[in-house]
Coordinates of C-alpha atoms and ligand atoms in Angstrom, one line a residue:
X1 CA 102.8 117.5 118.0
X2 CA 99.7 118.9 115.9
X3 CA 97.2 116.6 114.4
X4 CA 95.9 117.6 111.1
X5 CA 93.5 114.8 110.7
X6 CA 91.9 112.2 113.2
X7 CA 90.0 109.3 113.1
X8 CA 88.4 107.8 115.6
X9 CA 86.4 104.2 115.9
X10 CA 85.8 104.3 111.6
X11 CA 83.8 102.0 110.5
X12 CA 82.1 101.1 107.0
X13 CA 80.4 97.9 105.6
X14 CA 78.8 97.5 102.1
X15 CA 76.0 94.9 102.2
X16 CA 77.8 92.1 104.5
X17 CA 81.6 93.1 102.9
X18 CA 83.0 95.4 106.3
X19 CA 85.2 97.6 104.1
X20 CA 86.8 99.3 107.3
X21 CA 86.0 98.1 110.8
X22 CA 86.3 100.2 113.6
X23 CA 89.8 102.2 112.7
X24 CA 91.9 105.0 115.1
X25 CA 94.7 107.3 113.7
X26 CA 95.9 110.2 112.9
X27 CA 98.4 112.8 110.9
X28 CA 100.5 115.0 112.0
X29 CA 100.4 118.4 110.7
X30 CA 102.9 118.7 108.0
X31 CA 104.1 114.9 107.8
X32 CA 104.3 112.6 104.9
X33 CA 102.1 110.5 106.2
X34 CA 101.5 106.2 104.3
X35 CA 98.4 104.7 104.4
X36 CA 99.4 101.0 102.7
X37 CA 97.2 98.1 102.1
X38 CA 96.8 95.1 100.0
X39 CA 93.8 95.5 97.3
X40 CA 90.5 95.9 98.8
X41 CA 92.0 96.9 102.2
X42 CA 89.9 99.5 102.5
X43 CA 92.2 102.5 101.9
X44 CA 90.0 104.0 99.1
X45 CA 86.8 103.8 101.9
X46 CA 88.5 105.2 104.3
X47 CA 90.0 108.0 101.9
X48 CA 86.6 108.9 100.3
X49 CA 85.0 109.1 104.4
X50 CA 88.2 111.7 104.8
X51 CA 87.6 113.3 102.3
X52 CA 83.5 113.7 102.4
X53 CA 82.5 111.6 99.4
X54 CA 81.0 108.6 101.4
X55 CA 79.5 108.4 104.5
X56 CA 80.9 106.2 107.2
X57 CA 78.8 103.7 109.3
X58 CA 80.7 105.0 112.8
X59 CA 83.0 106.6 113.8
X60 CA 84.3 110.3 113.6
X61 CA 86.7 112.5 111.7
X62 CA 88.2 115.7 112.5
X63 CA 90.3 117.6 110.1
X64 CA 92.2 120.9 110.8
X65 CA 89.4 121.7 113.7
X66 CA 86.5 120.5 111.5
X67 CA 84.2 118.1 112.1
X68 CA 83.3 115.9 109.3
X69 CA 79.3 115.7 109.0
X70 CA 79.0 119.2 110.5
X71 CA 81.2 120.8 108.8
X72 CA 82.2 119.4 105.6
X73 CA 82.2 122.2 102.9
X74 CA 85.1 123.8 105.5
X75 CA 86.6 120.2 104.7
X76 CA 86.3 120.5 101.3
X77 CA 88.3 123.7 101.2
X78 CA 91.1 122.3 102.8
X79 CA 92.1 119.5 101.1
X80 CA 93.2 118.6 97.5
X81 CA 92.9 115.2 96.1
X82 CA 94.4 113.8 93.8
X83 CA 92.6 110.3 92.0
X84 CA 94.4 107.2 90.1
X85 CA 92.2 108.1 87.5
X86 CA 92.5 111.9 86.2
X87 CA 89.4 113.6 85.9
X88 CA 90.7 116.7 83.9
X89 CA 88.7 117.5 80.7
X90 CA 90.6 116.5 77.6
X91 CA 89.7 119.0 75.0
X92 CA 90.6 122.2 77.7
X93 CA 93.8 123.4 77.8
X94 CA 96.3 123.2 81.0
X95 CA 95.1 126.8 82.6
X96 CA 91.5 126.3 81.3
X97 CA 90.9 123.0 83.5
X98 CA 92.9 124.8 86.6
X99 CA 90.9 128.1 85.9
X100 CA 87.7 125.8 85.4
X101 CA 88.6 124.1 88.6
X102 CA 89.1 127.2 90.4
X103 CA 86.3 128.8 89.8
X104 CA 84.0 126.3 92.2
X105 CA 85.7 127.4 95.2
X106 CA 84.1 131.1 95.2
X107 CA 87.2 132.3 94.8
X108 CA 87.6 135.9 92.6
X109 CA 88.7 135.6 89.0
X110 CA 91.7 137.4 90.3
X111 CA 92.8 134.9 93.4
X112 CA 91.8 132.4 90.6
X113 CA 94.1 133.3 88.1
X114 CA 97.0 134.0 90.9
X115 CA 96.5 130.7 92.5
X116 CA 96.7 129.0 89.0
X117 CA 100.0 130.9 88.1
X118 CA 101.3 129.5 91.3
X119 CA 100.0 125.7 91.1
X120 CA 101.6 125.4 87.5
X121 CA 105.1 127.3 88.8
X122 CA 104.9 124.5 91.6
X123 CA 104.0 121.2 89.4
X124 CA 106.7 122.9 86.5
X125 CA 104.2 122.8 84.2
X126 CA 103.6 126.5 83.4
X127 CA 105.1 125.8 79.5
X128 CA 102.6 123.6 79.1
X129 CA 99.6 126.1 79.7
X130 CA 98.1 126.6 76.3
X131 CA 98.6 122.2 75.6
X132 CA 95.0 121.0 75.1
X133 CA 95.1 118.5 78.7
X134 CA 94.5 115.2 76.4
X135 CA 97.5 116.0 73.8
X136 CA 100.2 115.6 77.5
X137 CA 102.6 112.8 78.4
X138 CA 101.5 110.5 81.7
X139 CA 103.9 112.2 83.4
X140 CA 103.3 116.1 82.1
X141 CA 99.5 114.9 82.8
X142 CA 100.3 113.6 86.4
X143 CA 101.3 117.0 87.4
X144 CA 98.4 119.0 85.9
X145 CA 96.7 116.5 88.3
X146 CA 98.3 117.8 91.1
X147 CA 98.1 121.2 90.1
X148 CA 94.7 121.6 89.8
X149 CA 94.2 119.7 93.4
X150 CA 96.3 122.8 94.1
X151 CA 94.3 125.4 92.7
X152 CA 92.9 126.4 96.0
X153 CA 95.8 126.3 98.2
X154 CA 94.9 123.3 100.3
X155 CA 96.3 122.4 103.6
X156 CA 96.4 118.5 103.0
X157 CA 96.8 116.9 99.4
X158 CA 95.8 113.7 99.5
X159 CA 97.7 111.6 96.6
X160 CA 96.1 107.8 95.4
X161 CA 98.4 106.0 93.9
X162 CA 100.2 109.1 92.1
X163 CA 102.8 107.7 90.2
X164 CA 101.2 104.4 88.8
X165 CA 102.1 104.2 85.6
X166 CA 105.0 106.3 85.4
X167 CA 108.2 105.6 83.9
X168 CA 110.9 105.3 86.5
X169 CA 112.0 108.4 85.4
X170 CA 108.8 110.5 85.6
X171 CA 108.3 108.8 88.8
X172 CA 111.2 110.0 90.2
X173 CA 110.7 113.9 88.8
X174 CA 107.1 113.5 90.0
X175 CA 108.3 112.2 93.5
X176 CA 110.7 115.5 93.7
X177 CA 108.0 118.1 93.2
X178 CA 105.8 116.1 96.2
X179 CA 108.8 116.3 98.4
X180 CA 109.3 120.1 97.7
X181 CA 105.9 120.7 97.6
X182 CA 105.9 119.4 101.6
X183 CA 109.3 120.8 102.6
X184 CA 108.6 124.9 100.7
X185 CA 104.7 124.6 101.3
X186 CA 104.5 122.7 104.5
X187 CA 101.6 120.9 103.0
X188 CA 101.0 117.7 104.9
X189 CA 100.8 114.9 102.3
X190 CA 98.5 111.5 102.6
X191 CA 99.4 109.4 100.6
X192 CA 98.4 105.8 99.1
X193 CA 101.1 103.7 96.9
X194 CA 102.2 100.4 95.7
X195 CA 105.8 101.2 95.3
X196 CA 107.7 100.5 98.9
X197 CA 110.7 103.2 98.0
X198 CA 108.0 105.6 98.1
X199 CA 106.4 104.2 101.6
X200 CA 110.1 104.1 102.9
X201 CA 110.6 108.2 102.6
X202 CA 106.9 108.6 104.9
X203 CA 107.5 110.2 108.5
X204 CA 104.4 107.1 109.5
X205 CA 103.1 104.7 107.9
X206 CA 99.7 102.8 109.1
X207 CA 99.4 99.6 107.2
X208 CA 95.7 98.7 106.9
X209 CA 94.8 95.2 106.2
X210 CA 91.0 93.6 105.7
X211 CA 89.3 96.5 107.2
X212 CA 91.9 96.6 110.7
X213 CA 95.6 98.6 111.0
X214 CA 97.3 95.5 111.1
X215 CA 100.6 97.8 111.8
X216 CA 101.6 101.3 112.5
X217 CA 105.4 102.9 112.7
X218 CA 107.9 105.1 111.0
X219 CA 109.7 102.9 108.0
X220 CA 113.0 101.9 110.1
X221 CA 110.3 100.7 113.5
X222 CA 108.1 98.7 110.6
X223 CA 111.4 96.9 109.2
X224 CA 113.0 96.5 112.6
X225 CA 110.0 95.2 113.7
X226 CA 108.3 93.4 110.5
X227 CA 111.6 92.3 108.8
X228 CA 114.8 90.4 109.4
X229 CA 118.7 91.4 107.9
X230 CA 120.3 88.2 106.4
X231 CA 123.5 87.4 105.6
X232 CA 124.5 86.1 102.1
X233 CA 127.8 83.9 101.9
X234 CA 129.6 82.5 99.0
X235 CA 131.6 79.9 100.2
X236 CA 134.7 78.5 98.2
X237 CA 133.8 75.0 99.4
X238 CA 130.4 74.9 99.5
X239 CA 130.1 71.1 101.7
X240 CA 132.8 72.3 104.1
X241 CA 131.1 75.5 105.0
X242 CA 127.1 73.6 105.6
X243 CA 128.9 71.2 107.6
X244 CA 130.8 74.2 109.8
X245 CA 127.6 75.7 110.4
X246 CA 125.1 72.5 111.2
X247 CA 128.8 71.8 113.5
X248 CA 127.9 75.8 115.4
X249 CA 123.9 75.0 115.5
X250 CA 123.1 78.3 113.1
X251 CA 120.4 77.3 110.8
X252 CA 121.0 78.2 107.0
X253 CA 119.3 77.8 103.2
X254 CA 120.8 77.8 100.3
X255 CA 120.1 79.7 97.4
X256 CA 122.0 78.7 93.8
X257 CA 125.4 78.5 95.0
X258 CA 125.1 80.9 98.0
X259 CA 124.2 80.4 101.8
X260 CA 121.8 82.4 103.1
X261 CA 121.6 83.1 107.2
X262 CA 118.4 84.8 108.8
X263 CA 120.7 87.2 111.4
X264 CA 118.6 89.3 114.4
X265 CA 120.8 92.2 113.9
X266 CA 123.7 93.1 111.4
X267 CA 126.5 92.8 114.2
X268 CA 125.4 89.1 114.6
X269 CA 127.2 88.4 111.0
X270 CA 130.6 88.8 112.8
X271 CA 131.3 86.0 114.7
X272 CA 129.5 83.6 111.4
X273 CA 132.1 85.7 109.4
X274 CA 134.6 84.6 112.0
X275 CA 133.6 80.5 111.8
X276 CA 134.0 80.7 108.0
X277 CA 136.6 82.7 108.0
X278 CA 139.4 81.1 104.9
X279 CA 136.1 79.6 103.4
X280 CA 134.5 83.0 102.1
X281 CA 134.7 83.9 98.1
X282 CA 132.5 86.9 99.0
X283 CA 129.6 87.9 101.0
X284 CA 127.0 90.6 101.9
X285 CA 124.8 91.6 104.7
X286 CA 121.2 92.2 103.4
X287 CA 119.4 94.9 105.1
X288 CA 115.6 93.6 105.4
X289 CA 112.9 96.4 103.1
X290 CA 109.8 98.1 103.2
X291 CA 108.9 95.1 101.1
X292 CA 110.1 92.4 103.6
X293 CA 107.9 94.4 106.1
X294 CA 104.6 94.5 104.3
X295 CA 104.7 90.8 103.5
X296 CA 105.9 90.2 107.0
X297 CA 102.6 92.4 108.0
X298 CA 100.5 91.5 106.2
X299 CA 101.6 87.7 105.0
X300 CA 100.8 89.2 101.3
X301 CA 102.9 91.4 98.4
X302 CA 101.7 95.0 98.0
X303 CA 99.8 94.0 94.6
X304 CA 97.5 91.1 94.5
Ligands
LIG401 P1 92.7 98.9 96.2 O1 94.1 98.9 96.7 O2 92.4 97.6 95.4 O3 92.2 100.1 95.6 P2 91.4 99.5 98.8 O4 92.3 99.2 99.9 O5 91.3 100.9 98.3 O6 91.8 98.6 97.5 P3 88.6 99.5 99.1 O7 88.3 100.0 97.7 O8 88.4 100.5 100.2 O9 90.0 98.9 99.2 O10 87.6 98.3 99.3 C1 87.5 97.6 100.6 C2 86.5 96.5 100.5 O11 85.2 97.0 100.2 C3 86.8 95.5 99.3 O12 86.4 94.2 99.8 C4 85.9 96.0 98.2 O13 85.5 94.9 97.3 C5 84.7 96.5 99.0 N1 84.0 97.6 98.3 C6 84.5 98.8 98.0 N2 83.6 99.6 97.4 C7 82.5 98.9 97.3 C8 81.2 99.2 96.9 N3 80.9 100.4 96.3 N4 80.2 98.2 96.9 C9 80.6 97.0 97.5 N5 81.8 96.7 98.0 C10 82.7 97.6 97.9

């Protein structure tokens, strides 16, 4: 296993708010890696510490061999971020913000030009490279984003929040080109969001919550662990089936006209299946989500 990134004892307060209080983890090279939290978890801190725009209290980072602090321009060069907010200029066209972009890494005009030619093949956007950047669609914008955090070939691409926004749609297409981007490029991929289906296809996921990592794990751990299955029963006599199962001991709730039962595993349906049997219109097993998890983490919903 090869660690990209690592962070050791972070901490960072502002005034008496502690933002991030004395954090350990790390990424594995090549991994699509979740870094979830509530608002004002302290994702964004930690991110900007990462990736050398703020200074952290304690603590240490080291990325791809360098030390941040000592050795941040090196940093700098190997990672490509990607902000909720786009920072591209309006009025210049596609390949004049990726060629503007470019041209602050002391790269030649030559590598410049190559490297754009290849950021816009990646993000599909290489139709689009004489549009003026404010005239795009969120979603056509969304990828000039990420391919001008691509402009100088980065090793890690860190992505805040990239689809916000989006149609479903564009989501999706955007989502695509992240997941080829990783599996082609074997770019590792940090990544903050606030839709679970995204946090579900990480390798890890650290869940930060007021500052500590309230949980760490790959999706299935965090909903084995964080979650519960149920199963959802719709009786055909609704009386006779509550009073079968108060009769067995199993605890139930009722929802409209079904009856819900919190199971450990999926197997434990059976034998409820089994007692009801002759009573069941219809029923399903409910797996428990990424969503179940988070609130199960964290006790709150992913947006405030
Ligand atoms: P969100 O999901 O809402 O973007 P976050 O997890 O990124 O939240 P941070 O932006 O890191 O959270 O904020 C962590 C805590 O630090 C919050 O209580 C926030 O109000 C506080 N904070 C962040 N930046 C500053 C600042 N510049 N000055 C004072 N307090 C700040």
């Amino acid at each position: 296993m090869d660690k990209i990134i690592e962070v050791r004892g972070l901490s960072k307060s502002y005034g008496t708010v502690q933002a991030v209080k004395n954090i350990d983890f790390y990424v594995e090279t090549g991994k699509l890696f979740a870094f979830l939290g509530p608002n004002g978890a302290g994702k964004t801190t930690t991110i900007n510490i990462i990736c050398t725009l703020l200074d952290q209290d304690k603590g240490d980072v080291v990325l791809d061999g360098c030390a941040l602090g000592r050795d941040n321009q090196k940093i700098r060069d190997r990672i490509g971020i990607v902000f909720q907010e786009s920072v591209l200029d309006p009025l210049l066209t596609v390949k004049e913000n990726l060629l503007t972009r470019g041209s602050i890494y002391g790269l030649s005009a030559k590598v410049v030009e190559a490297n754009a030619a290849k950021a816009m093949k990646v993000t599909m956007i290489e139709d689009l490279a004489l549009r003026r950047y404010g005239t795009l669609s969120g979603g056509q914008r969304r990828r000039t984003d990420i391919a001008r955090a691509l402009i100088h070939r980065p090793k890690i691409l860190f992505l805040d929040e990239p689809t916000t926004g989006l149609d479903p749609q564009t989501r999706k297409s955007v989502w695509n080109m992240i997941e080829e981007l990783r599996r082609e490029e074997g770019m590792t991929i940090f990544l903050t969001t606030h839709y679970m289906e995204e946090a579900e296809k990480a390798d890890y996921v650290i869940v930060i919550d007021d500052g500590e990592i309230a949980a760490r794990g790959t999706p299935a751990e965090l909903k084995d662990k964080y979650s519960t299955d149920a199963l959802e029963i719709k009786p055909i006599d609704r009386s006779k089936a509550l009073n079968t199962l108060k009769d067995a001991g199993i605890a139930c709730s009722e929802q409209a006209d079904l009856i819900l039962v919190t199971l450990s595993s999926t197997v434990d349906a059976l034998p409820i299946l089994a007692l009801l049997e002759g009573n069941i219109a219809s029923f399903q097993v409910l797996n428990g989500t990424m969503d179940d998890a988070f609130i199960g983490i964290t006790g709150k919903e992913i947006r405030a």
